[in-house]
């Protein structure tokens, strides 16, 4: 289908983007366009104004900053995947960016667009939730920083206001005692996840010290598997039964790919696999 009529402006700075967002009732930012344009073509989104931030090259960077790595919101999935800093100190993010869609999607789509879109089937928000990332945004009232735990508020909804521009994502550097894994279950390579599980562990003497586990496509938002996290704390590699609690509190969709029950089964199986891989890594 052809999108409904809209106006189009190119922003030359974040401040100008904030201003332009306030100039129309239903204005939307356009970054890589790989989520928004398909929705517009289906007329599920009908913005009156598109504010194109795709050329704000100063929002495309990956910088080490003490114990954290700062990633500009306009950084493409391809650049996240191939970043030496991320591969060395936050491997789960580089690895998972390489699992997003196909090469064309990864060369156009941005990490900020993926986060701001708020789709519970997206891979990177789940990983950022498990990493306890922080999201920096700028709006009419200035800059604010939101923890990942408070960012994803509903289906395609986030803590960003209608005039907020996400500018930066901050992730912690993972130390030598950390282990990680992202398990993406799909039927065909390059498809969206039917279920995904991100595990970030602090390891102690080969066992789980503490576990942070994120789930993709198991609720209206990406979510943490809190019961499994608690049950797995202190677990040895041969006693990972706590993974069986990964589906507690979930409310996954039923669709042509999988029933809700099958998704809950997958969450348990993938959590065990993720923890095993994270312990071995
Ligand atoms: P856009 O489409 O430009 O924007 C998406 C939304 O975010 C819009 O509402 C926009 O207004 C808002 N937005 C964008 N940037 C900002 C910002 N800086 N501040 C505030 N709001 C902003 N994703 C996966 O996770 N896994 C997959 O396997 C996967 N497969 C895909 C396969 C295909 C064929 C396609 C087309 C997409 C796929 N995606 C997948 C989605 C892809 O990752 C998108 O690129 C991403 O979700 C959105 O990024 P974008 O830069 O294209 O955002």
Short mmCIF file of C-alpha atoms and ligand atoms in Angstrom, two decimals:
data_model
loop_
_atom_site.label_atom_id
_atom_site.label_comp_id
_atom_site.label_asym_id
_atom_site.label_seq_id
_atom_site.Cartn_x
_atom_site.Cartn_y
_atom_site.Cartn_z
CA UNK A 1 0.00 0.00 0.00
CA UNK A 2 0.99 3.63 -0.34
CA UNK A 3 1.39 5.66 2.89
CA UNK A 4 -1.08 8.41 3.74
CA UNK A 5 0.06 11.93 2.86
CA UNK A 6 2.67 13.49 5.15
CA UNK A 7 5.02 16.47 5.32
CA UNK A 8 8.77 15.91 5.45
CA UNK A 9 11.56 17.92 7.10
CA UNK A 10 15.26 17.19 7.49
CA UNK A 11 16.65 18.10 10.93
CA UNK A 12 20.21 19.43 11.04
CA UNK A 13 20.55 19.15 14.85
CA UNK A 14 18.89 17.47 17.82
CA UNK A 15 17.54 20.84 19.00
CA UNK A 16 15.97 21.46 15.61
CA UNK A 17 14.44 17.97 15.65
CA UNK A 18 12.85 18.70 19.05
CA UNK A 19 11.49 21.97 17.69
CA UNK A 20 10.12 20.36 14.53
CA UNK A 21 8.43 17.61 16.57
CA UNK A 22 6.45 20.37 18.30
CA UNK A 23 5.31 21.93 15.02
CA UNK A 24 2.72 19.29 14.09
CA UNK A 25 0.13 17.28 16.00
CA UNK A 26 1.42 13.85 15.02
CA UNK A 27 5.04 14.32 14.02
CA UNK A 28 7.44 11.36 14.10
CA UNK A 29 11.18 10.99 13.82
CA UNK A 30 12.56 9.01 10.90
CA UNK A 31 15.90 7.27 11.53
CA UNK A 32 16.62 4.17 9.39
CA UNK A 33 12.95 3.87 8.42
CA UNK A 34 13.02 0.08 8.66
CA UNK A 35 10.22 -0.10 11.23
CA UNK A 36 8.31 3.13 10.63
CA UNK A 37 8.01 3.00 6.82
CA UNK A 38 6.52 -0.55 6.76
CA UNK A 39 3.92 0.59 9.35
CA UNK A 40 3.13 3.66 7.23
CA UNK A 41 2.75 1.55 4.10
CA UNK A 42 0.18 -0.57 5.97
CA UNK A 43 -1.39 2.68 7.24
CA UNK A 44 -0.97 1.42 10.82
CA UNK A 45 0.98 4.67 11.35
CA UNK A 46 -0.19 7.92 9.75
CA UNK A 47 2.16 10.67 10.94
CA UNK A 48 1.39 14.13 9.61
CA UNK A 49 5.08 15.11 9.60
CA UNK A 50 8.27 13.05 9.31
CA UNK A 51 11.34 14.64 10.89
CA UNK A 52 14.34 12.97 9.28
CA UNK A 53 17.25 12.63 11.74
CA UNK A 54 19.02 10.03 9.60
CA UNK A 55 21.72 12.51 8.55
CA UNK A 56 22.72 13.57 12.09
CA UNK A 57 26.16 11.95 11.84
CA UNK A 58 27.17 13.32 15.26
CA UNK A 59 24.69 10.82 16.77
CA UNK A 60 26.53 7.89 15.18
CA UNK A 61 29.41 6.80 17.42
CA UNK A 62 30.64 4.17 19.86
CA UNK A 63 32.87 5.59 22.60
CA UNK A 64 34.48 4.08 25.68
CA UNK A 65 33.82 6.20 28.75
CA UNK A 66 35.35 4.69 31.91
CA UNK A 67 33.36 1.62 32.91
CA UNK A 68 30.71 2.23 30.26
CA UNK A 69 30.40 2.35 26.49
CA UNK A 70 28.30 5.15 24.99
CA UNK A 71 26.53 4.46 21.70
CA UNK A 72 24.94 7.24 19.65
CA UNK A 73 21.27 6.58 18.89
CA UNK A 74 21.84 6.83 15.13
CA UNK A 75 24.49 4.08 15.13
CA UNK A 76 23.55 1.43 12.58
CA UNK A 77 23.20 -2.24 13.58
CA UNK A 78 26.13 -3.05 11.23
CA UNK A 79 28.43 -0.68 13.14
CA UNK A 80 27.33 -2.11 16.51
CA UNK A 81 28.00 -5.62 15.18
CA UNK A 82 31.54 -4.78 14.03
CA UNK A 83 32.65 -2.44 16.85
CA UNK A 84 35.97 -3.59 18.37
CA UNK A 85 35.14 -1.84 21.66
CA UNK A 86 31.82 -3.68 21.97
CA UNK A 87 33.26 -7.02 20.83
CA UNK A 88 35.90 -6.71 23.57
CA UNK A 89 33.85 -5.33 26.46
CA UNK A 90 30.15 -5.96 25.71
CA UNK A 91 30.18 -8.87 23.31
CA UNK A 92 26.51 -9.73 23.71
CA UNK A 93 25.47 -6.45 22.07
CA UNK A 94 27.79 -6.82 19.06
CA UNK A 95 26.78 -10.47 18.66
CA UNK A 96 23.04 -9.77 18.83
CA UNK A 97 23.23 -6.82 16.42
CA UNK A 98 24.56 -9.35 13.90
CA UNK A 99 21.36 -11.40 14.32
CA UNK A 100 19.00 -8.52 13.42
CA UNK A 101 17.29 -9.11 10.07
CA UNK A 102 19.56 -9.27 7.02
CA UNK A 103 22.55 -7.17 5.86
CA UNK A 104 20.30 -4.53 4.26
CA UNK A 105 18.34 -4.08 7.51
CA UNK A 106 21.58 -3.90 9.50
CA UNK A 107 23.04 -1.24 7.19
CA UNK A 108 19.96 1.02 7.49
CA UNK A 109 18.38 0.27 10.89
CA UNK A 110 19.68 2.09 13.97
CA UNK A 111 20.00 1.00 17.59
CA UNK A 112 18.04 4.10 18.67
CA UNK A 113 15.20 3.32 16.27
CA UNK A 114 15.05 -0.24 17.55
CA UNK A 115 14.82 0.97 21.17
CA UNK A 116 12.38 3.84 20.51
CA UNK A 117 10.07 1.64 18.45
CA UNK A 118 9.27 -0.47 21.56
CA UNK A 119 8.51 -3.71 19.70
CA UNK A 120 8.63 -6.67 22.14
CA UNK A 121 9.81 -8.92 19.28
CA UNK A 122 12.99 -6.85 18.75
CA UNK A 123 16.28 -8.35 19.84
CA UNK A 124 18.35 -5.38 21.01
CA UNK A 125 15.91 -3.99 23.63
CA UNK A 126 15.96 -7.37 25.43
CA UNK A 127 19.75 -7.40 25.52
CA UNK A 128 19.84 -3.78 26.73
CA UNK A 129 17.36 -4.66 29.48
CA UNK A 130 19.54 -7.57 30.63
CA UNK A 131 22.57 -5.25 30.60
CA UNK A 132 20.80 -2.62 32.75
CA UNK A 133 21.54 -0.05 30.04
CA UNK A 134 20.63 3.64 30.32
CA UNK A 135 18.90 5.73 27.68
CA UNK A 136 19.66 9.43 27.26
CA UNK A 137 17.08 11.61 25.53
CA UNK A 138 16.55 15.28 24.83
CA UNK A 139 13.19 17.03 24.75
CA UNK A 140 11.57 20.43 25.32
CA UNK A 141 12.46 20.22 29.05
CA UNK A 142 16.11 19.34 28.47
CA UNK A 143 18.06 16.10 28.82
CA UNK A 144 17.03 13.07 30.88
CA UNK A 145 18.46 9.62 31.53
CA UNK A 146 16.12 6.65 31.94
CA UNK A 147 17.16 3.20 33.16
CA UNK A 148 16.17 0.32 30.89
CA UNK A 149 14.01 -1.08 33.72
CA UNK A 150 11.69 1.94 33.41
CA UNK A 151 11.91 2.58 29.68
CA UNK A 152 9.63 0.04 27.99
CA UNK A 153 6.14 0.93 29.19
CA UNK A 154 3.77 -0.94 26.82
CA UNK A 155 3.28 -2.39 23.36
CA UNK A 156 5.18 0.01 21.04
CA UNK A 157 5.29 2.45 23.97
CA UNK A 158 8.30 3.81 25.81
CA UNK A 159 9.12 6.49 28.37
CA UNK A 160 9.97 8.85 25.49
CA UNK A 161 7.55 11.76 25.16
CA UNK A 162 6.18 12.83 21.75
CA UNK A 163 8.88 15.53 21.43
CA UNK A 164 11.80 13.54 22.89
CA UNK A 165 14.77 12.50 20.78
CA UNK A 166 16.75 9.50 22.02
CA UNK A 167 20.39 10.54 21.71
CA UNK A 168 22.56 7.94 23.45
CA UNK A 169 22.54 4.44 24.92
CA UNK A 170 24.99 3.56 27.70
CA UNK A 171 25.99 0.00 28.48
CA UNK A 172 28.35 -1.29 31.17
CA UNK A 173 31.64 -2.92 30.23
CA UNK A 174 31.50 -6.60 31.15
CA UNK A 175 34.45 -7.81 33.22
CA UNK A 176 36.41 -11.04 32.93
CA UNK A 177 34.09 -12.79 35.42
CA UNK A 178 31.07 -12.12 33.20
CA UNK A 179 29.52 -14.57 30.76
CA UNK A 180 26.79 -13.90 28.22
CA UNK A 181 24.58 -15.49 25.60
CA UNK A 182 21.68 -14.51 23.33
CA UNK A 183 19.54 -17.40 22.13
CA UNK A 184 17.26 -16.44 19.23
CA UNK A 185 14.72 -19.05 18.16
CA UNK A 186 13.31 -18.65 14.66
CA UNK A 187 12.33 -21.04 11.91
CA UNK A 188 14.34 -19.40 9.12
CA UNK A 189 17.64 -17.53 9.31
CA UNK A 190 17.07 -13.73 9.31
CA UNK A 191 13.48 -13.98 10.62
CA UNK A 192 12.30 -12.18 13.74
CA UNK A 193 12.60 -14.09 17.02
CA UNK A 194 9.68 -16.33 17.94
CA UNK A 195 11.30 -16.17 21.39
CA UNK A 196 14.68 -14.78 22.40
CA UNK A 197 16.62 -15.06 25.68
CA UNK A 198 19.52 -12.85 26.76
CA UNK A 199 21.63 -14.01 29.71
CA UNK A 200 24.30 -11.90 31.39
CA UNK A 201 26.00 -13.69 34.29
CA UNK A 202 28.48 -12.79 36.97
CA UNK A 203 30.37 -16.06 37.46
CA UNK A 204 31.97 -17.36 40.65
CA UNK A 205 34.23 -20.43 40.55
CA UNK A 206 32.51 -21.78 37.44
CA UNK A 207 29.02 -21.37 38.90
CA UNK A 208 26.38 -18.68 38.44
CA UNK A 209 27.03 -15.85 40.90
CA UNK A 210 24.13 -13.68 39.80
CA UNK A 211 22.08 -13.79 36.61
CA UNK A 212 20.32 -11.14 34.55
CA UNK A 213 17.93 -12.68 32.03
CA UNK A 214 15.91 -10.81 29.40
CA UNK A 215 13.08 -12.25 27.30
CA UNK A 216 12.05 -11.31 23.74
CA UNK A 217 8.42 -11.69 22.59
CA UNK A 218 7.13 -13.04 25.90
CA UNK A 219 4.91 -10.06 26.90
CA UNK A 220 3.83 -6.64 25.63
CA UNK A 221 7.33 -5.35 26.39
CA UNK A 222 10.77 -6.92 26.65
CA UNK A 223 10.93 -8.27 30.21
CA UNK A 224 13.28 -9.74 32.82
CA UNK A 225 12.77 -13.34 33.94
CA UNK A 226 12.98 -12.35 37.62
CA UNK A 227 11.95 -15.71 39.11
CA UNK A 228 14.57 -17.56 37.07
CA UNK A 229 17.20 -14.94 37.93
CA UNK A 230 16.61 -15.57 41.65
CA UNK A 231 16.42 -19.35 41.27
CA UNK A 232 19.67 -19.48 39.28
CA UNK A 233 21.73 -17.33 41.66
CA UNK A 234 24.52 -19.52 43.02
CA UNK A 235 23.65 -22.49 40.76
CA UNK A 236 26.38 -24.91 39.65
CA UNK A 237 26.58 -25.92 35.95
CA UNK A 238 25.00 -29.31 36.73
CA UNK A 239 22.01 -27.85 38.61
CA UNK A 240 20.39 -25.29 36.36
CA UNK A 241 16.79 -26.30 37.16
CA UNK A 242 16.05 -22.65 38.03
CA UNK A 243 15.77 -22.06 34.27
CA UNK A 244 12.40 -23.84 34.47
CA UNK A 245 11.02 -20.69 36.12
CA UNK A 246 11.78 -18.52 33.06
CA UNK A 247 8.14 -18.42 31.91
CA UNK A 248 6.76 -17.21 35.26
CA UNK A 249 4.89 -13.94 34.90
CA UNK A 250 5.03 -13.99 31.10
CA UNK A 251 2.05 -13.38 28.80
CA UNK A 252 3.30 -14.24 25.30
CA UNK A 253 1.18 -13.90 22.16
CA UNK A 254 -0.32 -16.82 20.24
CA UNK A 255 0.04 -16.44 16.49
CA UNK A 256 0.76 -18.43 13.34
CA UNK A 257 4.38 -18.97 14.45
CA UNK A 258 3.69 -20.40 17.90
CA UNK A 259 1.08 -20.74 20.62
CA UNK A 260 1.58 -18.98 23.94
CA UNK A 261 2.22 -22.38 25.60
CA UNK A 262 4.91 -23.28 23.08
CA UNK A 263 6.56 -19.88 23.59
CA UNK A 264 6.63 -20.52 27.35
CA UNK A 265 8.23 -23.91 26.73
CA UNK A 266 10.81 -22.23 24.48
CA UNK A 267 11.57 -19.62 27.15
CA UNK A 268 12.46 -22.37 29.62
CA UNK A 269 14.58 -24.35 27.15
CA UNK A 270 16.37 -21.28 25.75
CA UNK A 271 17.09 -19.90 29.22
CA UNK A 272 18.85 -23.12 30.18
CA UNK A 273 20.84 -23.04 26.92
CA UNK A 274 21.71 -19.37 27.42
CA UNK A 275 22.94 -19.94 30.97
CA UNK A 276 24.96 -23.00 29.90
CA UNK A 277 26.60 -21.03 27.10
CA UNK A 278 27.22 -18.00 29.33
CA UNK A 279 28.90 -20.21 31.94
CA UNK A 280 31.11 -21.82 29.31
CA UNK A 281 32.08 -18.58 27.56
P1 LIG B 1 12.72 3.89 12.23
O1 LIG B 1 11.92 2.89 11.46
O2 LIG B 1 13.21 5.10 11.50
O3 LIG B 1 11.89 4.39 13.50
C1 LIG B 1 11.22 3.47 14.33
C2 LIG B 1 10.47 4.25 15.43
O4 LIG B 1 11.40 4.84 16.35
C3 LIG B 1 9.64 5.42 14.90
O5 LIG B 1 8.50 5.56 15.70
C4 LIG B 1 10.56 6.62 15.08
O6 LIG B 1 9.83 7.83 15.18
C5 LIG B 1 11.28 6.26 16.36
N1 LIG B 1 12.65 6.77 16.44
C6 LIG B 1 13.68 6.46 15.62
N2 LIG B 1 14.82 7.04 16.06
C7 LIG B 1 14.50 7.74 17.17
C8 LIG B 1 15.25 8.54 18.09
N3 LIG B 1 16.56 8.75 17.95
N4 LIG B 1 14.59 9.11 19.14
C9 LIG B 1 13.24 8.90 19.31
N5 LIG B 1 12.49 8.15 18.47
C10 LIG B 1 13.12 7.58 17.42
N6 LIG B 1 14.58 -6.01 14.38
C11 LIG B 1 15.00 -6.93 15.26
O7 LIG B 1 15.21 -6.61 16.41
N7 LIG B 1 15.20 -8.24 14.88
C12 LIG B 1 14.98 -8.67 13.61
O8 LIG B 1 15.21 -9.85 13.32
C13 LIG B 1 14.52 -7.73 12.66
N8 LIG B 1 14.27 -8.10 11.39
C14 LIG B 1 13.82 -7.16 10.50
C15 LIG B 1 13.55 -7.57 9.20
C16 LIG B 1 13.08 -6.65 8.27
C17 LIG B 1 12.80 -7.12 6.86
C18 LIG B 1 12.87 -5.28 8.63
C19 LIG B 1 12.39 -4.28 7.65
C20 LIG B 1 13.15 -4.86 9.94
C21 LIG B 1 13.62 -5.80 10.88
N9 LIG B 1 13.90 -5.43 12.19
C22 LIG B 1 14.33 -6.37 13.09
C23 LIG B 1 13.70 -4.03 12.65
C24 LIG B 1 14.99 -3.24 12.50
O9 LIG B 1 15.86 -3.56 13.53
C25 LIG B 1 14.70 -1.72 12.52
O10 LIG B 1 15.75 -1.11 11.87
C26 LIG B 1 14.61 -1.10 13.88
O11 LIG B 1 13.65 -1.75 14.68
C27 LIG B 1 14.17 0.37 13.77
O12 LIG B 1 15.27 1.15 13.49
P2 LIG B 1 15.16 2.30 12.42
O13 LIG B 1 16.40 3.13 12.56
O14 LIG B 1 14.89 1.71 11.10
O15 LIG B 1 13.92 3.17 12.98
#
